mmCIF file of C-alpha atoms in Angstrom:
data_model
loop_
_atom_site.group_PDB
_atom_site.id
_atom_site.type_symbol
_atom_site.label_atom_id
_atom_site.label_comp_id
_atom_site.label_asym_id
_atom_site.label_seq_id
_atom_site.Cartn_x
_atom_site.Cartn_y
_atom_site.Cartn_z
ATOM 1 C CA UNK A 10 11.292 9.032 1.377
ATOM 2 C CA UNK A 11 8.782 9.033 -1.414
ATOM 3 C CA UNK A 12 5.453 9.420 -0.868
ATOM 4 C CA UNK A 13 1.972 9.325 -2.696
ATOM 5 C CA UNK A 14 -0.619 10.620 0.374
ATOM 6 C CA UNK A 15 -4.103 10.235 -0.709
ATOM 7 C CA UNK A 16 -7.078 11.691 0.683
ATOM 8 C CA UNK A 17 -9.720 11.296 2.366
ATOM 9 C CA UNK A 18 -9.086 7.839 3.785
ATOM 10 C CA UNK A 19 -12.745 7.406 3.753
ATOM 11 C CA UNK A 20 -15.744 8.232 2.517
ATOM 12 C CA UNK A 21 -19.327 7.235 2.978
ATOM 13 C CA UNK A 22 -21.792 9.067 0.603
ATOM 14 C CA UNK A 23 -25.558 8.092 0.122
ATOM 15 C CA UNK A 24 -26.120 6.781 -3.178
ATOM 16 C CA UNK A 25 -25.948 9.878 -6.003
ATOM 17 C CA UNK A 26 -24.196 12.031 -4.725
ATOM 18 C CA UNK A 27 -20.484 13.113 -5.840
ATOM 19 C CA UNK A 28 -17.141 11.613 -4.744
ATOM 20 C CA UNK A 29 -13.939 13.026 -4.951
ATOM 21 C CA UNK A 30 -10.181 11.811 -3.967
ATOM 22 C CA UNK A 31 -7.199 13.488 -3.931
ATOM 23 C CA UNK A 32 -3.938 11.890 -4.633
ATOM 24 C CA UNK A 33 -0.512 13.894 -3.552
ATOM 25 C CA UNK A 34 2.862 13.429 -3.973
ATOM 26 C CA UNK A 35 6.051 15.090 -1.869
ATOM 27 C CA UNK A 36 7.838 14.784 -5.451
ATOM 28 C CA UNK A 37 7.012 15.042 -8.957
ATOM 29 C CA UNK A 38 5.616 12.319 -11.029
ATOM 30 C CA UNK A 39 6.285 11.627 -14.521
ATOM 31 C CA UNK A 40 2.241 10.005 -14.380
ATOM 32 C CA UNK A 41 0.306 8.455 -12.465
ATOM 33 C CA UNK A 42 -2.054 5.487 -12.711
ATOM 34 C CA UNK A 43 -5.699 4.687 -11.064
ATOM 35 C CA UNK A 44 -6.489 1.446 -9.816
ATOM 36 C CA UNK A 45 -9.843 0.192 -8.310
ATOM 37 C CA UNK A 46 -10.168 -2.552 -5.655
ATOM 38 C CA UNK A 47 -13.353 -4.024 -4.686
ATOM 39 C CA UNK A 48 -14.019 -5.284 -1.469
ATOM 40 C CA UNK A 49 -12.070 -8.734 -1.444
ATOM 41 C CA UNK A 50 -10.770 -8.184 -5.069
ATOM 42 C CA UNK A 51 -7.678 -7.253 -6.690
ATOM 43 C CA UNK A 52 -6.433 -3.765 -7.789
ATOM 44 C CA UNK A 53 -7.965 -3.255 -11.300
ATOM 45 C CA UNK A 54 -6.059 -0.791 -14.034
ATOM 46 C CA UNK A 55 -8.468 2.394 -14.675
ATOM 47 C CA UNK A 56 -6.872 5.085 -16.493
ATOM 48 C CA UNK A 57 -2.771 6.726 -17.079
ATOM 49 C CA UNK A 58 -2.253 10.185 -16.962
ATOM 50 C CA UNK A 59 0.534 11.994 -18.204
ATOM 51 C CA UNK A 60 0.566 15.632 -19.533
ATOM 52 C CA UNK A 61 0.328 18.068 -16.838
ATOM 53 C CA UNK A 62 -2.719 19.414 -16.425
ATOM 54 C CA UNK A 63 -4.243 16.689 -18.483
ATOM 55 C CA UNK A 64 -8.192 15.472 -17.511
ATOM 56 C CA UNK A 65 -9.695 12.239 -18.816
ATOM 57 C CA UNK A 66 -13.225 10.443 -18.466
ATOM 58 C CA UNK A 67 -14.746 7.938 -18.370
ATOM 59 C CA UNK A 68 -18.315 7.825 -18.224
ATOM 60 C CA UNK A 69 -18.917 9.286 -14.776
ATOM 61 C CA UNK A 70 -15.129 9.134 -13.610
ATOM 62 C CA UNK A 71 -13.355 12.509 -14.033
ATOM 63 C CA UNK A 72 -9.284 12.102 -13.835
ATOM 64 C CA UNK A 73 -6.875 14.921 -13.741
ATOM 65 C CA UNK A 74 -3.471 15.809 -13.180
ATOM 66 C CA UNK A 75 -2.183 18.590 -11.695
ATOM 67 C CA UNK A 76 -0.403 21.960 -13.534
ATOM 68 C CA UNK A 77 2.683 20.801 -11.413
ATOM 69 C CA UNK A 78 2.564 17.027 -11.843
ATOM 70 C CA UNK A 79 2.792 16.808 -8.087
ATOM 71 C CA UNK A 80 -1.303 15.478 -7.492
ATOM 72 C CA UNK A 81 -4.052 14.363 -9.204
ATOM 73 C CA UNK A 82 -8.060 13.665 -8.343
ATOM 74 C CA UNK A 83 -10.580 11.070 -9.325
ATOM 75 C CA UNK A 84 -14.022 12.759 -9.397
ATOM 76 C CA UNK A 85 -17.506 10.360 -9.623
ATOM 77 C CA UNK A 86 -20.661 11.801 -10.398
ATOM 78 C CA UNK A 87 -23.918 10.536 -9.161
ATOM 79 C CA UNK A 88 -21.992 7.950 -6.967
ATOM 80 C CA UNK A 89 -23.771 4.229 -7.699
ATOM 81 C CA UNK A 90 -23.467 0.996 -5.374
ATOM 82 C CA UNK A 91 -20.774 -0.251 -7.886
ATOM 83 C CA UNK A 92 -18.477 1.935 -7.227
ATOM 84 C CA UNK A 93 -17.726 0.535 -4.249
ATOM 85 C CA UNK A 94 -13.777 -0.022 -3.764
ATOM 86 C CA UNK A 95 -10.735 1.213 -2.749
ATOM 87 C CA UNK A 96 -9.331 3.777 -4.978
ATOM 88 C CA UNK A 97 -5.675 4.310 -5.566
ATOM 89 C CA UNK A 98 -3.452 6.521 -7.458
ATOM 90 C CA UNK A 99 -0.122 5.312 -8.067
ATOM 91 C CA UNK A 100 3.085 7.155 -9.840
ATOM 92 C CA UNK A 101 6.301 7.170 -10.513
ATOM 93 C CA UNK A 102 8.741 9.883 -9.422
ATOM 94 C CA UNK A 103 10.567 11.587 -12.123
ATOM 95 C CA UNK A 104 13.895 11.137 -10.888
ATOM 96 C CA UNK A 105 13.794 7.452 -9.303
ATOM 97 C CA UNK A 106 13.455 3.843 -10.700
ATOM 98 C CA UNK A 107 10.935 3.040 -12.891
ATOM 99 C CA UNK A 108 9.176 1.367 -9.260
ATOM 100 C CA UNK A 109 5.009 2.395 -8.994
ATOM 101 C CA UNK A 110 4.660 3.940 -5.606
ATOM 102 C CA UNK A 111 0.962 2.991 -4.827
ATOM 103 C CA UNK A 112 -0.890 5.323 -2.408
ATOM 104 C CA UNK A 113 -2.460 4.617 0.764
ATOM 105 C CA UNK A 114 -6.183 4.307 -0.741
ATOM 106 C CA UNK A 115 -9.340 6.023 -0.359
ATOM 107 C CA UNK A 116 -12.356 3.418 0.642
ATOM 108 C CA UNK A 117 -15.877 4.315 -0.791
ATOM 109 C CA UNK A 118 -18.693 3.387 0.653
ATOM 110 C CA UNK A 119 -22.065 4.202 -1.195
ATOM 111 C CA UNK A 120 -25.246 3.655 0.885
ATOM 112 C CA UNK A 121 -28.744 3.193 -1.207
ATOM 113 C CA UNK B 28 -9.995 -12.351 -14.582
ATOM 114 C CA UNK B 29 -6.969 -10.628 -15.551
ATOM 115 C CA UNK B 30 -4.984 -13.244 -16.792
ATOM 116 C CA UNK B 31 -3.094 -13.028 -14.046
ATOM 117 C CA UNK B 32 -2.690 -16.701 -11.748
ATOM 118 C CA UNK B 33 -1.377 -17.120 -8.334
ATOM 119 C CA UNK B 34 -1.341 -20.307 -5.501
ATOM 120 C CA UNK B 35 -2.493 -21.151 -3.330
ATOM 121 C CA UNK B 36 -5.357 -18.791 -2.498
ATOM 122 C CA UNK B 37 -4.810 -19.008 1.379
ATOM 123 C CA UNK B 38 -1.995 -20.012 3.240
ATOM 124 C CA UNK B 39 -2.488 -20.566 6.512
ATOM 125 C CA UNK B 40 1.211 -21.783 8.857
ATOM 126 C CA UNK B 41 3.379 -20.990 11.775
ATOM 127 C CA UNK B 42 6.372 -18.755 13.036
ATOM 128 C CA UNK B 43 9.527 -19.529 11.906
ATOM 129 C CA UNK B 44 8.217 -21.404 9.211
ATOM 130 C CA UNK B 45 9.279 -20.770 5.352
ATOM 131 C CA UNK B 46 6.576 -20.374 2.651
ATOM 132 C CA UNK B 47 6.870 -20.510 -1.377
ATOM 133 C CA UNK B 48 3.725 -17.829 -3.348
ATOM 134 C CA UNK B 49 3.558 -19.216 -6.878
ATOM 135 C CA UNK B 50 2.731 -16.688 -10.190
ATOM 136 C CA UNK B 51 1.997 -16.796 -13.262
ATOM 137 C CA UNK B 52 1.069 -14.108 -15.644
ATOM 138 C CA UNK B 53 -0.342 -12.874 -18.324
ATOM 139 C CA UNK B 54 0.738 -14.636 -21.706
ATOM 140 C CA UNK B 55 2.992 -12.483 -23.208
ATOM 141 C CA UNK B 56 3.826 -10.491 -20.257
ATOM 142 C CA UNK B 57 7.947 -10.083 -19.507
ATOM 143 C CA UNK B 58 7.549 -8.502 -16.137
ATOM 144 C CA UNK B 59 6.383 -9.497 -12.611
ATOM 145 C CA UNK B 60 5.616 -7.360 -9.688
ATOM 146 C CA UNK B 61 5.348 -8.439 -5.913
ATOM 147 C CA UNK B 62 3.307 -6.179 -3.799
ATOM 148 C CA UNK B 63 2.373 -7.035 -0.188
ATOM 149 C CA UNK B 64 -1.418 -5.583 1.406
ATOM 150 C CA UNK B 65 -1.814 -5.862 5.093
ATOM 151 C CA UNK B 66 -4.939 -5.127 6.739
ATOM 152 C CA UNK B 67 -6.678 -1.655 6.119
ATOM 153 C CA UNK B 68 -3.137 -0.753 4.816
ATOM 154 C CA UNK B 69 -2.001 0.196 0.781
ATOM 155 C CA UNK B 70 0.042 -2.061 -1.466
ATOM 156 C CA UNK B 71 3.782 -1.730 -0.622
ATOM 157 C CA UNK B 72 5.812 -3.079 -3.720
ATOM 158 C CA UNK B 73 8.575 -5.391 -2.730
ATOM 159 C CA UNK B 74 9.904 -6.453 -6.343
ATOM 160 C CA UNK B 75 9.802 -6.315 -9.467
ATOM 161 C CA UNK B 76 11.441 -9.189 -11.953
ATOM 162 C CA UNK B 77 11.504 -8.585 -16.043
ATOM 163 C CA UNK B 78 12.796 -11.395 -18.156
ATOM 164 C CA UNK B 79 13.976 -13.512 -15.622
ATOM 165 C CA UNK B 80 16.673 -10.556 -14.082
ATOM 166 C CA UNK B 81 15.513 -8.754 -10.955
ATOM 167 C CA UNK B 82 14.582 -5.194 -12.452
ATOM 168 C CA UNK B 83 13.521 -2.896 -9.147
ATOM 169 C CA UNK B 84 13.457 -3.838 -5.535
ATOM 170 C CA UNK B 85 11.003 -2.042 -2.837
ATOM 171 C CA UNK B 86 10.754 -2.730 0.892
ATOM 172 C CA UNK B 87 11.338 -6.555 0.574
ATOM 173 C CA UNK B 88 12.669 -7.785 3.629
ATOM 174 C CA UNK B 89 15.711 -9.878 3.753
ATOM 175 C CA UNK B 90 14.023 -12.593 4.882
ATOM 176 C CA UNK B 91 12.168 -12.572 1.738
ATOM 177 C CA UNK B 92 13.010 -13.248 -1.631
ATOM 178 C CA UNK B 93 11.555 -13.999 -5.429
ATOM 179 C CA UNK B 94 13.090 -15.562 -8.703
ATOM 180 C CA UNK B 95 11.798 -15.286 -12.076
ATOM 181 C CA UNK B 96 12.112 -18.975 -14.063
ATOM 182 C CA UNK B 97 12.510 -18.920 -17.670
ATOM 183 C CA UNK B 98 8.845 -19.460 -18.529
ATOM 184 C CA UNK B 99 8.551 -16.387 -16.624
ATOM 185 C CA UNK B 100 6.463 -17.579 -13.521
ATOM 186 C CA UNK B 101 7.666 -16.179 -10.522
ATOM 187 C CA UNK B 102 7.784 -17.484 -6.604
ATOM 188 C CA UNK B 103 8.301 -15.392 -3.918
ATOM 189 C CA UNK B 104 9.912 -17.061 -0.680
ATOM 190 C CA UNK B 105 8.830 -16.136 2.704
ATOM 191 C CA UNK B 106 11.161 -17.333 5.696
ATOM 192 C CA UNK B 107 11.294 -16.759 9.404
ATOM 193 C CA UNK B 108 7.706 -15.517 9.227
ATOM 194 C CA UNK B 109 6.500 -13.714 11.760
ATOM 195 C CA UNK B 110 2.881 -12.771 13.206
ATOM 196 C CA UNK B 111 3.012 -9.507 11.124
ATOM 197 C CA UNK B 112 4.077 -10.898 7.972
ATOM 198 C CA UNK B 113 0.170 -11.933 7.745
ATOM 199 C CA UNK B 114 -1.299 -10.316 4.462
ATOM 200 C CA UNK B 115 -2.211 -10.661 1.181
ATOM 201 C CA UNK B 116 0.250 -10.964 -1.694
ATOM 202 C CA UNK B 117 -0.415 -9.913 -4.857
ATOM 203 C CA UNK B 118 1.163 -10.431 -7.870
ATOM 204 C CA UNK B 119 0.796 -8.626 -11.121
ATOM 205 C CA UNK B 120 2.533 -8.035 -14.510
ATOM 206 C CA UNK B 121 2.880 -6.009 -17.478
ATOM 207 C CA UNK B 122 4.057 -6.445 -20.753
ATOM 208 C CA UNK B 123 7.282 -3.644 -20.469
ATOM 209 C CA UNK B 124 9.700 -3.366 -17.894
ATOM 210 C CA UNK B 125 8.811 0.421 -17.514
ATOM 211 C CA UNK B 126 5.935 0.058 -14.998
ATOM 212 C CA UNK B 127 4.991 3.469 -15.328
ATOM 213 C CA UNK B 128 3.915 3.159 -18.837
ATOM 214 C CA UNK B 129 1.953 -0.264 -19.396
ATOM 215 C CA UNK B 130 -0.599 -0.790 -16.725
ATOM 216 C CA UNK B 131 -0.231 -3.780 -14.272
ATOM 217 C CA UNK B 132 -2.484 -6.629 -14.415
ATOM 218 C CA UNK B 133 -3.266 -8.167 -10.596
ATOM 219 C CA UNK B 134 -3.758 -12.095 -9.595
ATOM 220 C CA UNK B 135 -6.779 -12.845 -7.678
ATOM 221 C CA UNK B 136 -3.497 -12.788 -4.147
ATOM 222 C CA UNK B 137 -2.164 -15.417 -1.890
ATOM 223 C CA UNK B 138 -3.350 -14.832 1.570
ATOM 224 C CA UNK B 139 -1.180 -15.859 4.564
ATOM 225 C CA UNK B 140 -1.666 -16.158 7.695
ATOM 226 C CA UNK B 141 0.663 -16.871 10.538
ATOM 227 C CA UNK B 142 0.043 -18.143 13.411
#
């Protein structure tokens, strides 16, 4: 079936340095959506992409969407202790329902 | 807070035993979404409802089932539990149908656990 792999699964980085997950999907979206969970919280809405190829920021979050609409990455820079979470991309396959296929998460730790 | 409301917070019951999630969301907002979170594990989307008529359906188990009520709160049914059906429900909603193009507003989730 459809699915939205995301990698890594986890990641521990010491406090300022970079972070960087991959999202991938075995078909090709029409976008794809970032959500943020902190620990014990609820997904929260960050950013839509849509264009291929398309890149959007905010602040130190880097989004972009791949040439082929089939992945996408959420960069940090200079990780902080806030951005602590569960990262997940989530799209929706160009051919299927309108359903949001979530992906399997990556958890950041950030260590002072 | 996102608007978003959902009882109770915790559920806590026994196998075999039939539970009701309660929703509310955001004013203004036509469509619901059920997702289920288990332990170290993703968000798998059971259903979705817009407008009161059941608009996309995920891996929702038969035993399971939701309703959208005219004001637009949704409950989500959970019978025959079983030990694995422990997890955290969410609930969320958007304004359109299309949840690929409006984002999706999460409750605060209704964790259950069976025993």
């Amino acid at each position: 079936g459809q699915q939205v792999m995301q990698i890594p699964q986890y990641q521990h980085v010491q406090e300022g340095e970079d972070f960087t997950t991959y999202c991938n999907s075995s078909t090709t979206l029409s976008n794809i959506q970032w959500y943020k969970q902190r620990p014990g919280g609820h997904p929260v809405f960050l950013i839509q992409l849509v264009k291929s190829g398309e890149v959007k920021k905010q602040k130190r979050l880097t989004f972009q969407f791949g040439e082929a609409k089939k992945n996408s990455s959420l960069h940090i820079t200079a990780t902080q202790t806030t951005d602590v979470g569960t990262y997940f991309c989530a799209g929706r396959h160009r051919y299927n329902t309108d359903k949001l296929i979530f992906g399997t998460g990556t958890r950041l730790q950030v260590f002072p | 807070d996102s608007g978003v409301t959902q009882t109770p917070k915790h559920l806590i019951t026994a196998t075999g035993q039939r539970v009701t999630l309660r929703c509310s969301p955001r004013s203004g907002d036509l469509s619901v979404y059920w997702y289920q979170q288990s332990l170290d594990q993703g968000l798998q989307f059971l259903i979705q409802y817009y407008n009161g008529e059941e608009r996309a359906k995920g891996n929702i188990l038969e035993r399971f089932s939701a309703q959208q009520f005219p004001d637009l709160h949704s409950e989500l049914n959970l019978s025959s539990l079983e030990l694995g059906d422990s997890a955290l429900y969410f609930c969320a909603s958007s304004a359109r149908g299309d949840s690929s193009v409006s984002e999706q507003f999460f409750g605060p989730g209704t964790r259950l656990t069976v025993l």
